[in-house]
Coordinates of N, CA and C in Angstrom, one line a residue:
M196 N 1.3 17.4 -6.3 CA 1.6 18.2 -5.0 C 0.9 17.1 -3.8
V197 N 0.0 17.2 -4.6 CA -1.0 16.9 -3.7 C -1.1 15.1 -3.2
V198 N -0.9 14.7 -4.5 CA -0.9 13.3 -4.3 C 0.6 13.0 -3.9
E199 N 1.5 13.5 -3.8 CA 2.7 13.1 -3.1 C 2.5 13.1 -2.0
K200 N 2.0 14.7 -1.3 CA 1.3 14.9 0.3 C 0.8 13.8 0.4
T201 N -0.1 13.2 -0.1 CA -1.5 12.1 0.6 C -0.2 11.1 0.4
L202 N 0.3 10.2 -0.5 CA 1.4 8.9 -0.4 C 2.5 9.3 1.2
F203 N 2.8 10.2 0.9 CA 3.7 10.9 2.2 C 3.1 10.4 3.5
Y204 N 1.9 11.3 3.6 CA 0.9 10.9 5.0 C 0.5 9.5 5.3
L205 N 0.5 9.4 4.5 CA -0.5 7.6 4.4 C 0.8 6.6 4.5
L206 N 2.0 6.2 4.2 CA 2.8 5.5 4.1 C 4.1 5.3 5.3
T207 N 3.7 7.1 5.9 CA 5.3 7.4 7.1 C 4.5 8.6 8.1
G208 N 3.2 9.3 7.9 CA 2.6 9.7 8.8 C 2.1 9.7 9.7
M209 N 1.7 8.3 9.9 CA 0.2 7.5 10.6 C 1.1 5.6 11.1
R210 N 0.0 5.5 11.7 CA 0.6 3.6 11.7 C 0.1 3.2 10.8
G211 N 1.2 1.8 10.3 CA 0.6 0.7 9.5 C 1.3 1.2 7.9
G212 N 2.1 1.7 7.5 CA 2.3 2.8 6.8 C 3.5 2.1 5.9
T213 N 3.6 0.7 7.0 CA 4.6 -0.3 6.2 C 3.1 -1.2 5.4
N214 N 2.8 -1.6 6.2 CA 1.9 -2.8 5.3 C 1.5 -2.4 3.8
R215 N 0.7 -0.5 4.0 CA 0.4 0.3 2.7 C 1.3 -0.4 1.5
V216 N 2.5 -0.1 2.3 CA 3.7 -0.3 1.2 C 3.6 -1.6 0.4
R217 N 3.3 -2.5 1.4 CA 3.5 -4.1 1.1 C 1.5 -4.2 0.1
I218 N 1.2 -3.2 0.5 CA -0.2 -3.8 0.0 C -0.4 -3.0 -1.8
L219 N 0.3 -1.9 -1.6 CA 0.8 -1.0 -3.1 C 1.8 -2.3 -4.0
R220 N 2.7 -2.3 -2.9 CA 3.4 -3.5 -4.3 C 3.0 -4.6 -5.0
S221 N 2.1 -5.7 -3.9 CA 1.4 -6.2 -4.3 C 0.2 -5.9 -6.1
L222 N -0.5 -5.5 -6.0 CA -1.6 -4.2 -6.0 C -1.0 -4.3 -7.9
L223 N 0.5 -3.5 -7.5 CA 1.1 -3.2 -8.9 C 1.5 -4.0 -9.5
E224 N 2.4 -5.3 -9.1 CA 2.1 -7.1 -9.9 C 0.4 -7.0 -10.8
Q225 N -0.1 -7.2 -9.9 CA -1.7 -7.1 -10.6 C -2.9 -7.2 -9.7
P226 N -4.5 -7.0 -10.4 CA -5.2 -6.6 -9.2 C -5.5 -7.5 -8.3
K227 N -5.8 -7.1 -7.6 CA -6.2 -8.3 -6.4 C -7.2 -8.0 -5.3
N228 N -8.3 -9.3 -4.6 CA -9.1 -9.0 -3.8 C -8.6 -8.7 -2.7
A229 N -9.8 -8.6 -1.2 CA -8.8 -7.8 0.0 C -7.9 -9.5 0.4
N230 N -9.1 -10.9 -0.3 CA -8.9 -12.2 0.3 C -8.1 -12.2 0.0
Q231 N -7.1 -12.0 -1.5 CA -5.9 -13.0 -1.9 C -5.3 -11.9 -1.3
L232 N -4.7 -10.7 -1.1 CA -4.2 -9.6 -0.2 C -3.7 -10.4 1.2
A233 N -5.0 -10.8 1.8 CA -4.6 -11.3 3.2 C -3.5 -11.7 3.3
T234 N -4.4 -13.0 1.9 CA -3.0 -14.5 1.9 C -1.8 -14.0 1.7
D235 N -1.3 -13.5 0.5 CA -0.1 -13.4 0.0 C 0.5 -12.4 0.9
L236 N -0.3 -11.6 1.7 CA 0.8 -10.9 2.5 C 0.6 -11.4 3.9
N237 N -0.1 -12.2 4.0 CA 0.3 -12.6 6.0 C -0.4 -11.8 6.4
L238 N -1.7 -11.1 6.1 CA -2.6 -10.3 7.3 C -3.2 -10.8 7.4
N239 N -4.2 -9.8 8.7 CA -5.3 -10.2 9.0 C -6.6 -9.5 7.6
Y240 N -7.6 -10.2 7.5 CA -8.1 -9.6 6.5 C -8.9 -8.3 6.8
K241 N -9.6 -8.8 8.0 CA -10.2 -7.3 8.8 C -9.4 -5.7 8.0
T242 N -7.2 -6.1 8.8 CA -6.1 -5.6 9.0 C -6.1 -4.9 7.2
V243 N -6.9 -5.3 6.3 CA -6.1 -5.5 4.5 C -7.6 -4.6 4.4
R244 N -9.0 -5.0 4.4 CA -9.9 -4.1 4.6 C -9.2 -2.7 4.6
H245 N -8.9 -2.6 6.1 CA -8.7 -1.1 7.2 C -8.1 -0.5 5.7
H246 N -6.8 -1.1 5.7 CA -5.3 -0.1 4.8 C -6.1 0.1 3.2
L247 N -7.4 -1.1 1.9 CA -7.3 -0.4 1.3 C -8.9 0.4 1.5
G248 N -9.5 0.4 2.4 CA -10.2 1.8 3.0 C -9.5 3.0 2.8
L249 N -8.5 3.5 3.7 CA -7.8 4.1 3.3 C -7.3 4.9 1.8
L250 N -6.3 3.4 1.7 CA -6.2 3.7 0.0 C -7.2 4.3 -1.0
T251 N -8.2 3.8 -0.5 CA -9.4 4.1 -1.6 C -10.0 5.8 -1.5
D252 N -10.1 5.9 0.1 CA -10.5 7.6 0.3 C -9.8 8.2 0.1
H253 N -8.4 8.0 -0.3 CA -7.4 8.8 -0.9 C -7.7 9.2 -2.2
G254 N -8.0 8.0 -2.9 CA -7.5 7.8 -3.6 C -6.5 7.3 -5.0
I255 N -5.8 6.7 -4.2 CA -4.6 5.8 -4.4 C -5.0 4.8 -4.7
V256 N -6.2 3.7 -4.6 CA -6.4 2.7 -4.8 C -7.7 2.8 -5.9
T257 N -8.4 2.3 -6.3 CA -9.5 2.0 -6.9 C -10.3 0.7 -6.8
S258 N -11.1 0.2 -6.9 CA -12.1 -0.9 -7.0 C -13.2 -1.3 -8.1
T259 N -13.4 -2.3 -8.7 CA -15.0 -2.4 -9.1 C -15.1 -3.8 -8.6
G260 N -16.2 -4.2 -9.0 CA -16.7 -5.4 -8.4 C -17.8 -4.9 -7.6
S261 N -17.9 -6.5 -7.0 CA -18.9 -6.0 -5.3 C -18.6 -6.9 -4.6
Q262 N -18.8 -6.6 -3.2 CA -18.0 -6.9 -2.0 C -17.2 -7.9 -2.0
Y263 N -17.9 -8.9 -2.6 CA -16.2 -10.3 -2.1 C -15.7 -10.9 -3.7
A264 N -16.5 -9.7 -4.9 CA -15.4 -10.2 -6.0 C -14.7 -9.0 -5.9
E265 N -14.6 -7.8 -5.1 CA -14.1 -6.4 -5.1 C -12.4 -6.6 -5.9
M266 N -12.0 -6.0 -7.0 CA -11.2 -6.5 -7.1 C -10.6 -4.7 -6.7
Y267 N -9.5 -4.8 -6.8 CA -8.4 -3.5 -6.2 C -7.3 -3.4 -6.9
F268 N -7.0 -2.3 -7.2 CA -5.6 -1.8 -7.9 C -5.5 0.1 -8.1
T269 N -4.3 -0.1 -8.8 CA -3.3 1.2 -8.3 C -4.5 2.2 -9.5
T270 N -4.7 4.1 -8.7 CA -5.6 4.9 -9.8 C -4.1 4.7 -10.8
D271 N -4.5 6.2 -11.9 CA -3.9 6.5 -12.7 C -3.2 7.4 -11.5
A272 N -4.2 8.4 -10.8 CA -2.7 9.7 -10.1 C -1.8 8.4 -9.2
F273 N -2.2 8.0 -9.0 CA -1.2 7.1 -7.9 C -0.1 6.7 -9.6
S274 N -0.2 6.0 -10.6 CA 0.4 5.4 -11.6 C 1.7 7.0 -11.7
E275 N 1.1 8.0 -12.0 CA 1.8 9.8 -12.1 C 2.9 9.5 -10.8
H276 N 2.5 9.0 -10.4 CA 3.1 9.8 -8.8 C 4.4 8.2 -7.9
R277 N 4.1 7.6 -9.4 CA 5.5 6.2 -9.1 C 6.4 6.8 -8.0
E278 N 6.8 7.4 -9.1 CA 8.4 8.1 -8.5 C 8.4 8.0 -6.7
V279 N 7.5 8.4 -6.5 CA 7.8 9.2 -5.2 C 7.1 8.2 -4.2
F280 N 6.5 7.3 -5.0 CA 5.7 6.0 -3.9 C 6.9 5.7 -3.8
E281 N 7.6 5.1 -4.9 CA 8.9 4.0 -5.2 C 10.2 5.1 -4.4
R282 N 10.5 6.4 -4.2 CA 11.3 7.0 -2.9 C 11.0 7.1 -1.4
I283 N 9.7 6.8 -1.0 CA 9.0 6.9 0.2 C 9.4 5.2 0.9
S284 N 9.0 4.7 -0.3 CA 8.9 3.6 0.3 C 10.4 2.6 0.5
S285 N 11.1 3.2 -0.1 CA 12.8 2.9 0.3 C 13.1 3.2 1.1
D286 N 12.4 4.7 1.2 CA 13.4 5.0 2.2 C 12.7 4.2 3.9
I287 N 11.6 3.6 3.6 CA 10.4 3.2 4.5 C 11.5 1.6 5.1
D288 N 11.9 0.8 4.1 CA 12.6 -0.6 4.0 C 14.1 -0.2 4.2
S289 N 14.9 0.9 3.9 CA 16.3 1.4 4.9 C 16.1 1.6 6.6
S290 N 14.7 2.2 6.8 CA 14.8 2.3 8.2 C 13.8 1.5 8.8
S291 N 14.0 0.1 8.7 CA 13.1 -0.6 9.0 C 14.4 -1.3 10.3
P292 N 14.0 -1.7 11.3 CA 14.6 -2.6 12.0 C 15.5 -4.1 11.3
E293 N 14.4 -4.8 10.5 CA 14.4 -5.7 9.7 C 15.5 -5.8 8.7
N294 N 16.2 -4.9 8.3 CA 16.7 -4.6 7.5 C 18.2 -3.7 7.9
K295 N 18.4 -3.4 9.1 CA 19.2 -3.5 9.8 C 20.2 -4.4 9.9
E296 N 21.8 -3.9 9.6 CA 22.7 -4.7 9.9 C 22.7 -4.8 11.7
K297 N 22.8 -6.4 11.8 CA 23.3 -6.5 13.3 C 24.2 -6.7 13.4
P298 N 24.6 -6.2 14.9 CA 26.1 -6.5 15.3 C 26.7 -8.0 15.6
T299 N 28.2 -8.2 15.1 CA 28.0 -9.5 15.7 C 29.4 -9.6 16.5

């Protein structure tokens, strides 16, 4: 239950949730370092580091290596609650302005 509440808070309760969803989706594909994430997602490196810090502090992602070689990946706790992530991220996707149908 704690992980579910944490995910809900991190993804919907504060600014930047959409970017955190994008980062998590990318890490689900394969572990990456902050520079790879920034490049792949077309985000500022410092923005990615900020979001990774939040996700790490809350036990959603973890890292191995040191500084520039630091690789990030999702935790076992996140994996156990992946369906919660999928549900929340789906809700975010459907409410995103770029996904709304434009009037003709």
